[in-house]
Structures are given as C-alpha cells and as structure tokens.
PDB file of C-alpha atoms in Angstrom:
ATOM      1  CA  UNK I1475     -20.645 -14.968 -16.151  1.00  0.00           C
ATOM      2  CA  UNK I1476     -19.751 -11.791 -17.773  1.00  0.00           C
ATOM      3  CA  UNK I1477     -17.054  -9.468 -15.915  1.00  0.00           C
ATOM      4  CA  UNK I1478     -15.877  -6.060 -16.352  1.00  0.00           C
ATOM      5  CA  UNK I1479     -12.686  -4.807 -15.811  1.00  0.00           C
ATOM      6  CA  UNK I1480     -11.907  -1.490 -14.089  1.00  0.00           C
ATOM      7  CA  UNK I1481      -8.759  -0.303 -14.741  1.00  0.00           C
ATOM      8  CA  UNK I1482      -7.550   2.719 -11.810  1.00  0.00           C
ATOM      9  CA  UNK I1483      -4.553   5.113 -12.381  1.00  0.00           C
ATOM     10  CA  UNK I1484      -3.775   6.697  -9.003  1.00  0.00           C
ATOM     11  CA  UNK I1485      -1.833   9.975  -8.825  1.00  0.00           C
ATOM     12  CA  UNK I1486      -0.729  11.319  -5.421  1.00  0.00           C
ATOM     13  CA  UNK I1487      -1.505   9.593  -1.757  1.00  0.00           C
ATOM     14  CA  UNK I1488      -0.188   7.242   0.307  1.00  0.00           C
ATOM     15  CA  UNK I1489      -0.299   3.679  -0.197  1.00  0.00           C
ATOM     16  CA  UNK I1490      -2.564   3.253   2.812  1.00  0.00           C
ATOM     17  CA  UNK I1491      -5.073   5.483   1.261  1.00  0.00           C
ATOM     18  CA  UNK I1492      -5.048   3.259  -2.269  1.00  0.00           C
ATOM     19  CA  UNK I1493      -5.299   0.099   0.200  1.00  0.00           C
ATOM     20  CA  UNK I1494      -8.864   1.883   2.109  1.00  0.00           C
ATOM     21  CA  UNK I1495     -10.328   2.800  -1.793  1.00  0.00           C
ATOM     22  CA  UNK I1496      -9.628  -0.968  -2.495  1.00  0.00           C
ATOM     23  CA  UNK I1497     -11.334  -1.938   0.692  1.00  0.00           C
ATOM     24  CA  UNK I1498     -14.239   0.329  -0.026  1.00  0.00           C
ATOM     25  CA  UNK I1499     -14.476  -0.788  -4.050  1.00  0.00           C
ATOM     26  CA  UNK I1500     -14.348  -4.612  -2.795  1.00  0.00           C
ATOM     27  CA  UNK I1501     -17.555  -3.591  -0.027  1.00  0.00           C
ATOM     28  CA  UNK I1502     -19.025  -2.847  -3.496  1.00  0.00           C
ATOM     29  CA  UNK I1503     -18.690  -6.399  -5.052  1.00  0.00           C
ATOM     30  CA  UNK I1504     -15.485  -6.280  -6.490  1.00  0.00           C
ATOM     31  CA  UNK I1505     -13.587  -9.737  -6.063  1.00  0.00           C
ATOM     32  CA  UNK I1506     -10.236  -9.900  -7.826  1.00  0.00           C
ATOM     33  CA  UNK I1507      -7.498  -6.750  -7.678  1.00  0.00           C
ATOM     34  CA  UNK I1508      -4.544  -6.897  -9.376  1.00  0.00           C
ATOM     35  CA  UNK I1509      -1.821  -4.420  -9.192  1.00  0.00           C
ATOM     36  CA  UNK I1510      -0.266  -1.902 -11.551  1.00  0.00           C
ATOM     37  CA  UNK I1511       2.807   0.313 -12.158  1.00  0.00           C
ATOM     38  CA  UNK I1512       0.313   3.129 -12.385  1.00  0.00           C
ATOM     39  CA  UNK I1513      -2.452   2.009  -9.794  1.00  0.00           C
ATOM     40  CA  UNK I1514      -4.659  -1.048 -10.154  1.00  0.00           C
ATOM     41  CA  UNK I1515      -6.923  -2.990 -11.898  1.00  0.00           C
ATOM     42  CA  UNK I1516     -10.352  -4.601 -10.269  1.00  0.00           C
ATOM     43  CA  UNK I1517     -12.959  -6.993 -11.419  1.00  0.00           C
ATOM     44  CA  UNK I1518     -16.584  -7.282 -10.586  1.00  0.00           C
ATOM     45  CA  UNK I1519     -19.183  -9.209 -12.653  1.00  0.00           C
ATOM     46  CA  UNK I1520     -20.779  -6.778 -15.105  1.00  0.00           C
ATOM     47  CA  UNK I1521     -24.541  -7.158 -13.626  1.00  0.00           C
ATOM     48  CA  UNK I1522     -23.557  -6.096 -10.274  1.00  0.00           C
ATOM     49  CA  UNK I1523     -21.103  -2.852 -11.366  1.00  0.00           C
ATOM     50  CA  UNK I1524     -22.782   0.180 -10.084  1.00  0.00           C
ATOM     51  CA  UNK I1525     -20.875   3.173 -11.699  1.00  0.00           C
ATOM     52  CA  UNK I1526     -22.711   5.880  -9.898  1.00  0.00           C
ATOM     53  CA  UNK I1527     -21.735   3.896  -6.562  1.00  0.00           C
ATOM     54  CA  UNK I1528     -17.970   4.442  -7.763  1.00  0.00           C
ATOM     55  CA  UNK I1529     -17.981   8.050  -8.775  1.00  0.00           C
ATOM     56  CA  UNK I1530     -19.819   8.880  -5.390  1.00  0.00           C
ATOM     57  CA  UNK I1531     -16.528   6.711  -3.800  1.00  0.00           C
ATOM     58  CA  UNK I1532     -14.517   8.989  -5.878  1.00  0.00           C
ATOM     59  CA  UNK I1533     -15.993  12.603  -4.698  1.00  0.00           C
ATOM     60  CA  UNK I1534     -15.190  11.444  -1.074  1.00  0.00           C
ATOM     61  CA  UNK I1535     -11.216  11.100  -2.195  1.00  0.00           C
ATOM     62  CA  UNK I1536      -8.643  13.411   0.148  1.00  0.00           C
ATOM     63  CA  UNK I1537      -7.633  16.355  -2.468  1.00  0.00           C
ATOM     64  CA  UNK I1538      -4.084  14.625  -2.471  1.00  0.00           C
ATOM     65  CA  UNK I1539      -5.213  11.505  -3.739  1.00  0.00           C
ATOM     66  CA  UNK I1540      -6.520  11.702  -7.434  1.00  0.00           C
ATOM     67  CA  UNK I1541      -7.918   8.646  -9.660  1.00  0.00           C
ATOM     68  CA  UNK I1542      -9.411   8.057 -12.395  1.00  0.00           C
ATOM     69  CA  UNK I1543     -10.912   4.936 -14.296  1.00  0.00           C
ATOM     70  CA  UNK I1544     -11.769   3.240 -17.413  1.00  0.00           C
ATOM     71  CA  UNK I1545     -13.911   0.067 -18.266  1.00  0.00           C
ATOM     72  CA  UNK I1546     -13.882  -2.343 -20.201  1.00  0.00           C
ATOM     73  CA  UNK I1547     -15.939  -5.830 -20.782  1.00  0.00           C
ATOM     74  CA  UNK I1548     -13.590  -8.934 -20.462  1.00  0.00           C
ATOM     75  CA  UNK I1549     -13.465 -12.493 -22.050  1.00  0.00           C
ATOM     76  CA  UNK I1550     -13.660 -15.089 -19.557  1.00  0.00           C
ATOM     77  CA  UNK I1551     -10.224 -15.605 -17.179  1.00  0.00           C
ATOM     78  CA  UNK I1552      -8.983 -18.189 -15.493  1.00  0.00           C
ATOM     79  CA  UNK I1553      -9.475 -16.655 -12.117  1.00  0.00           C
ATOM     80  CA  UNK I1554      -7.531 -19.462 -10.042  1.00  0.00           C
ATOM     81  CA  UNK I1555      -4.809 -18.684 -12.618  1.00  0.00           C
ATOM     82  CA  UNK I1556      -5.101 -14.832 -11.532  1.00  0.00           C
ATOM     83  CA  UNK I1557      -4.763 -15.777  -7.738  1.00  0.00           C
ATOM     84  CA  UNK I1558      -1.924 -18.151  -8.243  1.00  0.00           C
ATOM     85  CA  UNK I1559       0.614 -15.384 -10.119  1.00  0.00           C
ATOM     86  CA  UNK I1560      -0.605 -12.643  -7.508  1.00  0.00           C
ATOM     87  CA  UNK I1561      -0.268 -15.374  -3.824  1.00  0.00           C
ATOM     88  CA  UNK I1562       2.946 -15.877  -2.221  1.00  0.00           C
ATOM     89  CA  UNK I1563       3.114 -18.056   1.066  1.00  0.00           C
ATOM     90  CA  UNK I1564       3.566 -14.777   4.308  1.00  0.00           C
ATOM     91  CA  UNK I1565       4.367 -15.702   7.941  1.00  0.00           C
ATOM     92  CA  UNK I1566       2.687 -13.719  10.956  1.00  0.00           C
ATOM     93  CA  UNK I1567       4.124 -13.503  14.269  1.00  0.00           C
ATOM     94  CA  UNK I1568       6.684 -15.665  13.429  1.00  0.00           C
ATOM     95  CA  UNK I1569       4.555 -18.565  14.543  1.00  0.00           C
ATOM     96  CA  UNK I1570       2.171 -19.035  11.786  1.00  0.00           C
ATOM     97  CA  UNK I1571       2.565 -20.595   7.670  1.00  0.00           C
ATOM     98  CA  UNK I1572      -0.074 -19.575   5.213  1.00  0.00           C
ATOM     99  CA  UNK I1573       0.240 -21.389   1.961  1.00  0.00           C
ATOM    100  CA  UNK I1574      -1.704 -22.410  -1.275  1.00  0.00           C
ATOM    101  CA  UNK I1575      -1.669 -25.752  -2.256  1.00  0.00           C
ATOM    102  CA  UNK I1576       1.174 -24.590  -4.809  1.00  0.00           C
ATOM    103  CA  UNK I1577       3.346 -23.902  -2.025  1.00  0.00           C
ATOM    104  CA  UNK I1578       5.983 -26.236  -0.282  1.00  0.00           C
ATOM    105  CA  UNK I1579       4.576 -27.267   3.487  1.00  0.00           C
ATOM    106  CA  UNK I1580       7.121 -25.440   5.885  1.00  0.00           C
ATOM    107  CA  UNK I1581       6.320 -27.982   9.238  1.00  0.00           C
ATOM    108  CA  UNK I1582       8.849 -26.240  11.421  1.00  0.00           C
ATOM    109  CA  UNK I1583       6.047 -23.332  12.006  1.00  0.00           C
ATOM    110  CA  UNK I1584       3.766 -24.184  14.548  1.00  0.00           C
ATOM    111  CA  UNK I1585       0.817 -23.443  12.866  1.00  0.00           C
ATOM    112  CA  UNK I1586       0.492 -24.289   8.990  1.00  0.00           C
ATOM    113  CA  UNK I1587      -2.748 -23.073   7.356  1.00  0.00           C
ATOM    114  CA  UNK I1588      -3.107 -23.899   3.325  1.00  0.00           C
ATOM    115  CA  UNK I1589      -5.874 -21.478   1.884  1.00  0.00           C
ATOM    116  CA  UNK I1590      -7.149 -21.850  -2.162  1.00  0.00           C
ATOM    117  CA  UNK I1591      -8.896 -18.038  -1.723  1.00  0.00           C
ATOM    118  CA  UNK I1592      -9.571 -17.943  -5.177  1.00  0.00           C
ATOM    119  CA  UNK I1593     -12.251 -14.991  -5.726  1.00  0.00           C
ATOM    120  CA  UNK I1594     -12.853 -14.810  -1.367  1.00  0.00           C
ATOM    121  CA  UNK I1595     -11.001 -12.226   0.483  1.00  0.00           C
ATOM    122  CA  UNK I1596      -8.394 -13.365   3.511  1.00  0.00           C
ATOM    123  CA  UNK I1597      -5.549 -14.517   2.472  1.00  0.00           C
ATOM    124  CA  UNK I1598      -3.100 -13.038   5.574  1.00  0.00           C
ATOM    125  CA  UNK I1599      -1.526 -10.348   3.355  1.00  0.00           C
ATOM    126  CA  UNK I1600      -3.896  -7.639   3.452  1.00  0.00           C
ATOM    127  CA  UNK I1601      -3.179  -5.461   6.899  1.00  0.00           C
ATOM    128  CA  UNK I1602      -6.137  -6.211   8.753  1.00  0.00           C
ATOM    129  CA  UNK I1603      -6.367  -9.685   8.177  1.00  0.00           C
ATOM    130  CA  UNK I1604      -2.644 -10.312   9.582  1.00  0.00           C
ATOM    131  CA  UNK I1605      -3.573  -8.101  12.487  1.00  0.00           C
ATOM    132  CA  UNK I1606      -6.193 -10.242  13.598  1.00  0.00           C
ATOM    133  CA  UNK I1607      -3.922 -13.307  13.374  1.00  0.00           C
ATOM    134  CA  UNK I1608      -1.581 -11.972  15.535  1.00  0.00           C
ATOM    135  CA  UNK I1609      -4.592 -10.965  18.310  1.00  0.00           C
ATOM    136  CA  UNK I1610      -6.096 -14.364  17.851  1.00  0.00           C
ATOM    137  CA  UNK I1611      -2.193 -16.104  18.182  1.00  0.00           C
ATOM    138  CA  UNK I1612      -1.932 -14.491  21.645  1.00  0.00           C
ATOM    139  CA  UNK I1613      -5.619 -15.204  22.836  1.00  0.00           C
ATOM    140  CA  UNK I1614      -6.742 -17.724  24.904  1.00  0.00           C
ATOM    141  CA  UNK I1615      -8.938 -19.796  22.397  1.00  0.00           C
ATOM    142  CA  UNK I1616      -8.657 -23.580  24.032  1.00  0.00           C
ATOM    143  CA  UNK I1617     -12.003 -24.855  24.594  1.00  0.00           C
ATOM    144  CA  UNK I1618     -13.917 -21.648  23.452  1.00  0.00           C
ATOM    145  CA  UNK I1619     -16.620 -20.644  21.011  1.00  0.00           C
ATOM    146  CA  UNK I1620     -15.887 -18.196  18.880  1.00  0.00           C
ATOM    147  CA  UNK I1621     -17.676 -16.283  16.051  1.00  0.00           C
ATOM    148  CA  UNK I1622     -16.174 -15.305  12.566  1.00  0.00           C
ATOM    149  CA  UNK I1623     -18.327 -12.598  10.991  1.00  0.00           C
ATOM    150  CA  UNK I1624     -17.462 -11.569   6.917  1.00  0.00           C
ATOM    151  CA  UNK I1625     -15.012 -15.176   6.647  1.00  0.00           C
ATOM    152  CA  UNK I1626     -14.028 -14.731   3.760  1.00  0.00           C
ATOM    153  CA  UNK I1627     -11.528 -17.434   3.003  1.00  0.00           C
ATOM    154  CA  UNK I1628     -11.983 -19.075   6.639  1.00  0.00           C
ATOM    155  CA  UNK I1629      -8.656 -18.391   7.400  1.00  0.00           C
ATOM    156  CA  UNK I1630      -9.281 -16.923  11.052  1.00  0.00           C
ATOM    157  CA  UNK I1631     -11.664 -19.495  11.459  1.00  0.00           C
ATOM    158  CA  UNK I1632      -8.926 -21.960  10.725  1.00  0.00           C
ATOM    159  CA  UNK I1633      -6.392 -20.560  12.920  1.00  0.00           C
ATOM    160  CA  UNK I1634      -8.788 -20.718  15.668  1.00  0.00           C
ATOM    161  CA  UNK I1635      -9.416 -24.296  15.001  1.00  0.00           C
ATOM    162  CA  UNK I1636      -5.991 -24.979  14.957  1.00  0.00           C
ATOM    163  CA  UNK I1637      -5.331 -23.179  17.940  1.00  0.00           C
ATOM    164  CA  UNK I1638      -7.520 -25.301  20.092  1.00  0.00           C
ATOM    165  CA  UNK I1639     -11.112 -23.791  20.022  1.00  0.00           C
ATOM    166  CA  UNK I1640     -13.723 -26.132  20.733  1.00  0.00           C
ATOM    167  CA  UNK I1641     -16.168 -24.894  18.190  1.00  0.00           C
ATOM    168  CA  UNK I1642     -15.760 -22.177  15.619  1.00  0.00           C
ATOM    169  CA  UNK I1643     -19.012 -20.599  13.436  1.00  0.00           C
ATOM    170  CA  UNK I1644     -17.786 -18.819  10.453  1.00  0.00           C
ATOM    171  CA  UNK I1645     -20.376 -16.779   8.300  1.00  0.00           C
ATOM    172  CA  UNK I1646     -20.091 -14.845   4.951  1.00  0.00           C
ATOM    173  CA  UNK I1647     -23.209 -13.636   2.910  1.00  0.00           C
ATOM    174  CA  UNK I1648     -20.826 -14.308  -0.096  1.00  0.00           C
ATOM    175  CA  UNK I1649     -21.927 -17.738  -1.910  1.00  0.00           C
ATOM    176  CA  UNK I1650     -17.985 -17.432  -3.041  1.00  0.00           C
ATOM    177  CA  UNK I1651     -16.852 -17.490   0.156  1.00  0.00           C
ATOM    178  CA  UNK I1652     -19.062 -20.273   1.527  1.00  0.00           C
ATOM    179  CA  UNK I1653     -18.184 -22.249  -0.685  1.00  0.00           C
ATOM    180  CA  UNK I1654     -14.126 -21.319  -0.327  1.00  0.00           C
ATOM    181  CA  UNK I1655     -14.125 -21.843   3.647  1.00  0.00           C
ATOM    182  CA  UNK I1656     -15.881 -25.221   2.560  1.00  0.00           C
ATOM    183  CA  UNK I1657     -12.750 -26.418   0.707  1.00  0.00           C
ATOM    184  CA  UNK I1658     -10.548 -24.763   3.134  1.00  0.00           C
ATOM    185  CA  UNK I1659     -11.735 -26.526   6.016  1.00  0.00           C
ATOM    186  CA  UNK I1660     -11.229 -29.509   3.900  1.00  0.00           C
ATOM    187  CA  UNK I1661      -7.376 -28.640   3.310  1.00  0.00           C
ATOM    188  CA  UNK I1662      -6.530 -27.461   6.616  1.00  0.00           C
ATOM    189  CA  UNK I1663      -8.587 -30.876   8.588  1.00  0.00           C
ATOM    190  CA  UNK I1664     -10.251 -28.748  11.020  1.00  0.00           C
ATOM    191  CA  UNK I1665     -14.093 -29.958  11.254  1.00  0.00           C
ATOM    192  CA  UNK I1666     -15.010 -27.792  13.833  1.00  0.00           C
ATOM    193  CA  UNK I1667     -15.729 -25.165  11.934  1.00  0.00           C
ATOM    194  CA  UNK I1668     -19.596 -24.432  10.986  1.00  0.00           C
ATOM    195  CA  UNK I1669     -20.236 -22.181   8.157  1.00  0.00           C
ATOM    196  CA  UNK I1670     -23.321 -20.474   7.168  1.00  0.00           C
ATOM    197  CA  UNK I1671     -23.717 -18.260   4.619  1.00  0.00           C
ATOM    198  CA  UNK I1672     -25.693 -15.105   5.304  1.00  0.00           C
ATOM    199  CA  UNK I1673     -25.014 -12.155   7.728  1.00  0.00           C
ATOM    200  CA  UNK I1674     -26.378 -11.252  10.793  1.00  0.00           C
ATOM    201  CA  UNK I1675     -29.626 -13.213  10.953  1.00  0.00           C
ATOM    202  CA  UNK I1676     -28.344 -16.227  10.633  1.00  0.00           C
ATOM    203  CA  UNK I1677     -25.803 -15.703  13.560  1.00  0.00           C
ATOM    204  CA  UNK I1678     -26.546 -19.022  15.980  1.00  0.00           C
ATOM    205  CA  UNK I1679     -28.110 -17.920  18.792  1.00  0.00           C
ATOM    206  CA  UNK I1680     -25.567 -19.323  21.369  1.00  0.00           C
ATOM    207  CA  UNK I1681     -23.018 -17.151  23.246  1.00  0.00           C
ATOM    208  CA  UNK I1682     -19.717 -16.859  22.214  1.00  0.00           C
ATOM    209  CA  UNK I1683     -16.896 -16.476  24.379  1.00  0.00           C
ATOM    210  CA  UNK I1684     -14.965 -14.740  21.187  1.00  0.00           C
ATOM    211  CA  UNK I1685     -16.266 -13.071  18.503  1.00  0.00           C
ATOM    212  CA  UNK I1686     -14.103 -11.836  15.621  1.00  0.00           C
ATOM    213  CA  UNK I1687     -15.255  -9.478  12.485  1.00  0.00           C
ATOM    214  CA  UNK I1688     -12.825  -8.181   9.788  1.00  0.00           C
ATOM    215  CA  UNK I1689     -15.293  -6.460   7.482  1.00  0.00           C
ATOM    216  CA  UNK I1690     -15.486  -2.569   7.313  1.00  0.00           C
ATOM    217  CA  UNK I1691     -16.877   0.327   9.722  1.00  0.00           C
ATOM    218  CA  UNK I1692     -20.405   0.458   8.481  1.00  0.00           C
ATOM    219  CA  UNK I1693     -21.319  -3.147   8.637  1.00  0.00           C
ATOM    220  CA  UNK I1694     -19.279  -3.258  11.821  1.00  0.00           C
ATOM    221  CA  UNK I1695     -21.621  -0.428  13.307  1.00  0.00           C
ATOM    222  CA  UNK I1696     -24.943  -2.135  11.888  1.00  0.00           C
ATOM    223  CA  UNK I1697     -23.998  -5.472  13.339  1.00  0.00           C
ATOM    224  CA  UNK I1698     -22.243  -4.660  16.956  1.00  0.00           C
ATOM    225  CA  UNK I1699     -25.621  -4.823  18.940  1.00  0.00           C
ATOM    226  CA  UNK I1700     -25.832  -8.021  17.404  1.00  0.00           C
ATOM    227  CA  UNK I1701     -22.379  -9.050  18.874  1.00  0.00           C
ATOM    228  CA  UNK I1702     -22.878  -7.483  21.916  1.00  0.00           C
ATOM    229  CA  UNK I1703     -26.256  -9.762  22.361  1.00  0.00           C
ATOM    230  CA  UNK I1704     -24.117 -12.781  21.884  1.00  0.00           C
ATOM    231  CA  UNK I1705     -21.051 -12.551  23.459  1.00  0.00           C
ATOM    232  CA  UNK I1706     -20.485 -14.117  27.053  1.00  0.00           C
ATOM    233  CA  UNK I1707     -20.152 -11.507  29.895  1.00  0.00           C
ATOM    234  CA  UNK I1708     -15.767 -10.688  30.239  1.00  0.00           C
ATOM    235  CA  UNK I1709     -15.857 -12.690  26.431  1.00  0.00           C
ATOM    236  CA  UNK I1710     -13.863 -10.364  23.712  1.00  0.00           C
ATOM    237  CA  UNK I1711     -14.589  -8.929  20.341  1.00  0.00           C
ATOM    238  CA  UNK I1712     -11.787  -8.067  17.761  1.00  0.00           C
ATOM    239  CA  UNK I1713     -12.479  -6.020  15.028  1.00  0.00           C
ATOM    240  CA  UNK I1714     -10.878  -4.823  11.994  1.00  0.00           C
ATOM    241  CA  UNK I1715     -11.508  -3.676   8.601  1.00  0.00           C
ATOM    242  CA  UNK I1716     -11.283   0.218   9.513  1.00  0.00           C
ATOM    243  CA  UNK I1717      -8.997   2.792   9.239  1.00  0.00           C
ATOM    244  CA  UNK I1718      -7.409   4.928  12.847  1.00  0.00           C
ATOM    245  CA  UNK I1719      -8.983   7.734  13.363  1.00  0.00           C
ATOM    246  CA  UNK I1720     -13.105   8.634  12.897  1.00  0.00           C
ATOM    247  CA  UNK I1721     -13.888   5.297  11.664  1.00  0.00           C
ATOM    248  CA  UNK I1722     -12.053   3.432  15.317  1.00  0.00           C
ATOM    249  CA  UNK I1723     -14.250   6.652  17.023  1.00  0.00           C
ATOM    250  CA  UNK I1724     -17.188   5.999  15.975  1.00  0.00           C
ATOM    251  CA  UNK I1725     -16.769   1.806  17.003  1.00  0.00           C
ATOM    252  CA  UNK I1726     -15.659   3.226  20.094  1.00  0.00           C
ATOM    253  CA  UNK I1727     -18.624   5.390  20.826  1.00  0.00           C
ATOM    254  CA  UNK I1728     -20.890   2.877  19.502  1.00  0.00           C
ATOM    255  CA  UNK I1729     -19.219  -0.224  21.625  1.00  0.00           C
ATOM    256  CA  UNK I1730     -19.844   2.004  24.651  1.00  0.00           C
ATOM    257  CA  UNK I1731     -23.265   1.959  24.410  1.00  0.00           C
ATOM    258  CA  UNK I1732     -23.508  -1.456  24.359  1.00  0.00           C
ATOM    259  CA  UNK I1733     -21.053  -1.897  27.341  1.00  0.00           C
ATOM    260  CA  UNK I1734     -18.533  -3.264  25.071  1.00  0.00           C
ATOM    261  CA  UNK I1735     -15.394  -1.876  26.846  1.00  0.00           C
ATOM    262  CA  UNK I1736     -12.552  -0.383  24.862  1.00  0.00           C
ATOM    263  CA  UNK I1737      -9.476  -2.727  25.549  1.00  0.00           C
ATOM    264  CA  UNK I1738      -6.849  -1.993  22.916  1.00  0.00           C
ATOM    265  CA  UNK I1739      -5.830  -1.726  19.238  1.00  0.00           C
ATOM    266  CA  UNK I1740      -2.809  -2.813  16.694  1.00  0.00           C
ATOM    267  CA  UNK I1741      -2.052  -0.263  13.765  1.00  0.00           C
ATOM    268  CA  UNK I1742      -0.677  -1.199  11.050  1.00  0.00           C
ATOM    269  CA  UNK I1743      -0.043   1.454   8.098  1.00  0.00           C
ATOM    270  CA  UNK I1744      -2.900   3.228   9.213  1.00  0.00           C
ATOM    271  CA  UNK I1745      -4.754   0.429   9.352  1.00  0.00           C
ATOM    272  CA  UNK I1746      -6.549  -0.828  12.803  1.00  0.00           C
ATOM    273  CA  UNK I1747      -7.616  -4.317  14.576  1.00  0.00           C
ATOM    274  CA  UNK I1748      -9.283  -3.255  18.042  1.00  0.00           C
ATOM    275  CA  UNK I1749      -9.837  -5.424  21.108  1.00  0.00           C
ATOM    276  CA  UNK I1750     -13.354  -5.126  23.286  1.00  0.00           C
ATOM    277  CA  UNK I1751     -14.668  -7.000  25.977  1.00  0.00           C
ATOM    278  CA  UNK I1752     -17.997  -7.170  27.174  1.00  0.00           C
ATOM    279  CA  UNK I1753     -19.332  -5.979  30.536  1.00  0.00           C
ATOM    280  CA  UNK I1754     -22.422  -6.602  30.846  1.00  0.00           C
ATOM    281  CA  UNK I1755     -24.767 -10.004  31.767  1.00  0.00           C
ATOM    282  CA  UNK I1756     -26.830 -11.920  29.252  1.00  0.00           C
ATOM    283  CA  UNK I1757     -30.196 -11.886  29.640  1.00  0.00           C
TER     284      UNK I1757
END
C-alpha cells in the first residue's frame, strides 16, 4: 500500500489545540503521528488523503494557532518499527500497567494490560483514552455488559475484562483495529471480549448495563440515540473524544433528549470524558 506523508509546522497555540487538530486529522483516516521539534508529521495511505478535507480543517483553526503542510509520497516503513521508538509503558490511577510486548511485565500493579497498537488508536497516552481508564477503574463492572464503541486497540475493552465484566462487545469500523483488538485479546487472556467490526448497525441488540465511546463529538452525536436504545434503565454511558466547552454542550443537550442524565465529567488539558446515566425504561 502506498502512503503519503504529511509533514505539519505549527506556529502559535496551545498544545491542547495541536492534540484536537490531530484528533480531527486522525477522524480523517490518518493512522500513524509522529512528533516534531516544529509540529508533526502524519501518515494516511495515499488513496484515502482528501486534501480539500484538510484545508477546510485548516480554515476552522483559532487565529492564534497557524499551520501549514507539505506532502510527500513515502517508500514503504516498517510501521511496527514506527510504534515501537514512539510507545513507552504509562500507569493510570496508580493501579493500572500498560505495556507492549517490548516492555518488562511490572506484576506489582494490579492490573497489567500488554497492547501491540500498531496502526489502531488507544494506547493509554492520549488524554481521553487515560480518562476513561480512570472512570472505568472506579466503576462497578463485576458481572456487567458493557459496550466499547470506536475500540481501537481494545484496550478499554481489556480493562473491563480484567476488571471483572461478565461480557464485553468491542466494535471498530477500522479492519486495522479489528484485527489489533484480535491479537490483543490474545496477549492480555481475556476471551470475553466480542469484537465486530463495523459501527452502529452492527451494535448487538442486547442491553448493556455500560456503554463506553471514545471517538469524537460528531459520531458521538450521530450514534447516542443508538446508545440510549441499548443501555439498561440507571446503566451509564462514558464518553470522550471531545473537547470542554461547545462540543460537551452540545452531548449535553443532545443526551437530554434522550433522557440520558448529565452525571459528571474529568478534564484533562482541555480535554473531556463525561459520565451519563440513563433514565428512562426499555421498551
């Protein structure tokens, strides 16, 4: 497969703003980011790059935040390679060990999860993905179903497993990523887990006392009646993927609609992870 590389110098801005243009390039098919001392360089396989799509990202850029790009088409890499220089093992809450099979085993944490992400997102270091760790760490997950919308690497899927839940469903419409959270499941022992790869409309119609969906606010706005139709009456959603402000607004406006009630929400650089439950019966 032929890739291209995009190669981003960033001038002004915060680093959380950088972080929301990565999250928006990736919603755009871009798999593989890799810093630099001037901004960053991202990868996305030449037949899906959409340069129009990127220069209409770029108009919607705060005036303090400037960037511009060049391309270029790329031999072959060694992507594993790529993900190997760029992962280093993280701990969240103090409780949990996420490693690559590179990495030592650390069995003094109480949870150890060992993820190969290779080109699939969710590795624990991005903001919203260690959010929802810590949410799911402190929920009450023994015995449960729960839902993992936009997987990625499996790795909340995982640390539900490992935290006791009686079945897990984990769904990406990424081929990469199915076949990642394959592997993963694999590696971290935890056959429990059910992955499907698709969105929405593949969603096992079953209800779900927990539902969880890192993704970003548009897809999280498209699929939330979808959610709401599957989640047990008092069972909890936890989203992420969105930045505070408009974006958690609009959720919130949209959740209420649904009688998905607004519980509470972790920030983290700007970033957001936000807890509903839902009031209503199933039908």
């Amino acid at each position: 497969m032929d890739y291209s590389e995009l190669t981003f110098v960033c001038v002004g801005g915060e680093e959380w703003q950088q972080d929301l243009f990565i999250n928006d390039l990736a919603a755009l098919g871009f798999d593989t980011f890799e810093d630099t001392p001037s901004g960053f360089k991202a990868y996305i396989a030449s037949a899906s790059l959409d340069l129009a799509a990127i220069e209409h990202l770029l108009l919607t850029l705060p005036e303090n935040f400037q960037v511009s790009y060049s391309v270029q088409e790329i031999s072959p890499k060694n992507w594993n390679a790529v993900w190997e220089s760029n992962f280093e093992p993280i701990t969240v809450d103090k409780r949990c060990y996420v490693r690559a099979t590179f990495h030592a085993p650390k069995p003094d944490f109480e949870y150890e999860i060992i993820i190969d992400p290779k080109m699939a997102f969710g590795t624990g270091h991005h903001q919203t993905t260690s959010l929802m760790m810590e949410y799911l760490l402190d929920s009450h997950v023994a015995g449960k179903r729960v839902l993992d919308m936009g997987c990625g690497t499996g790795i909340l899927a995982i640390l539900a497993a490992k935290i006791g839940a009686e079945e897990v469903v984990a769904i990406d419409y990424d081929p990469v990523c199915y076949e990642s959270v394959k592997e993963n499941i694999e590696l971290n022992q935890v056959p429990a887990i059910k992955i499907y790869c698709g969105s929405k409309e593949v969603i096992p119609q079953e209800p779900y006392d927990l539902i969880l969906a890192n993704i970003n606010r548009n897809i999280l706005l498209d699929q939330l009646p979808t959610y709401s139709a599957v989640l047990k009456p008092h069972g909890q959603l936890l989203l992420s993927g969105f930045y505070e402000g408009d974006d958690l607004r609009q959720l919130e406006e949209a959740a209420i609609k649904l009688n998905l009630k607004f519980l509470e929400k972790k920030v983290k650089d700007h970033w957001v992870a936000a807890k509903f439950e839902q009031n209503h019966k199933r039908k």
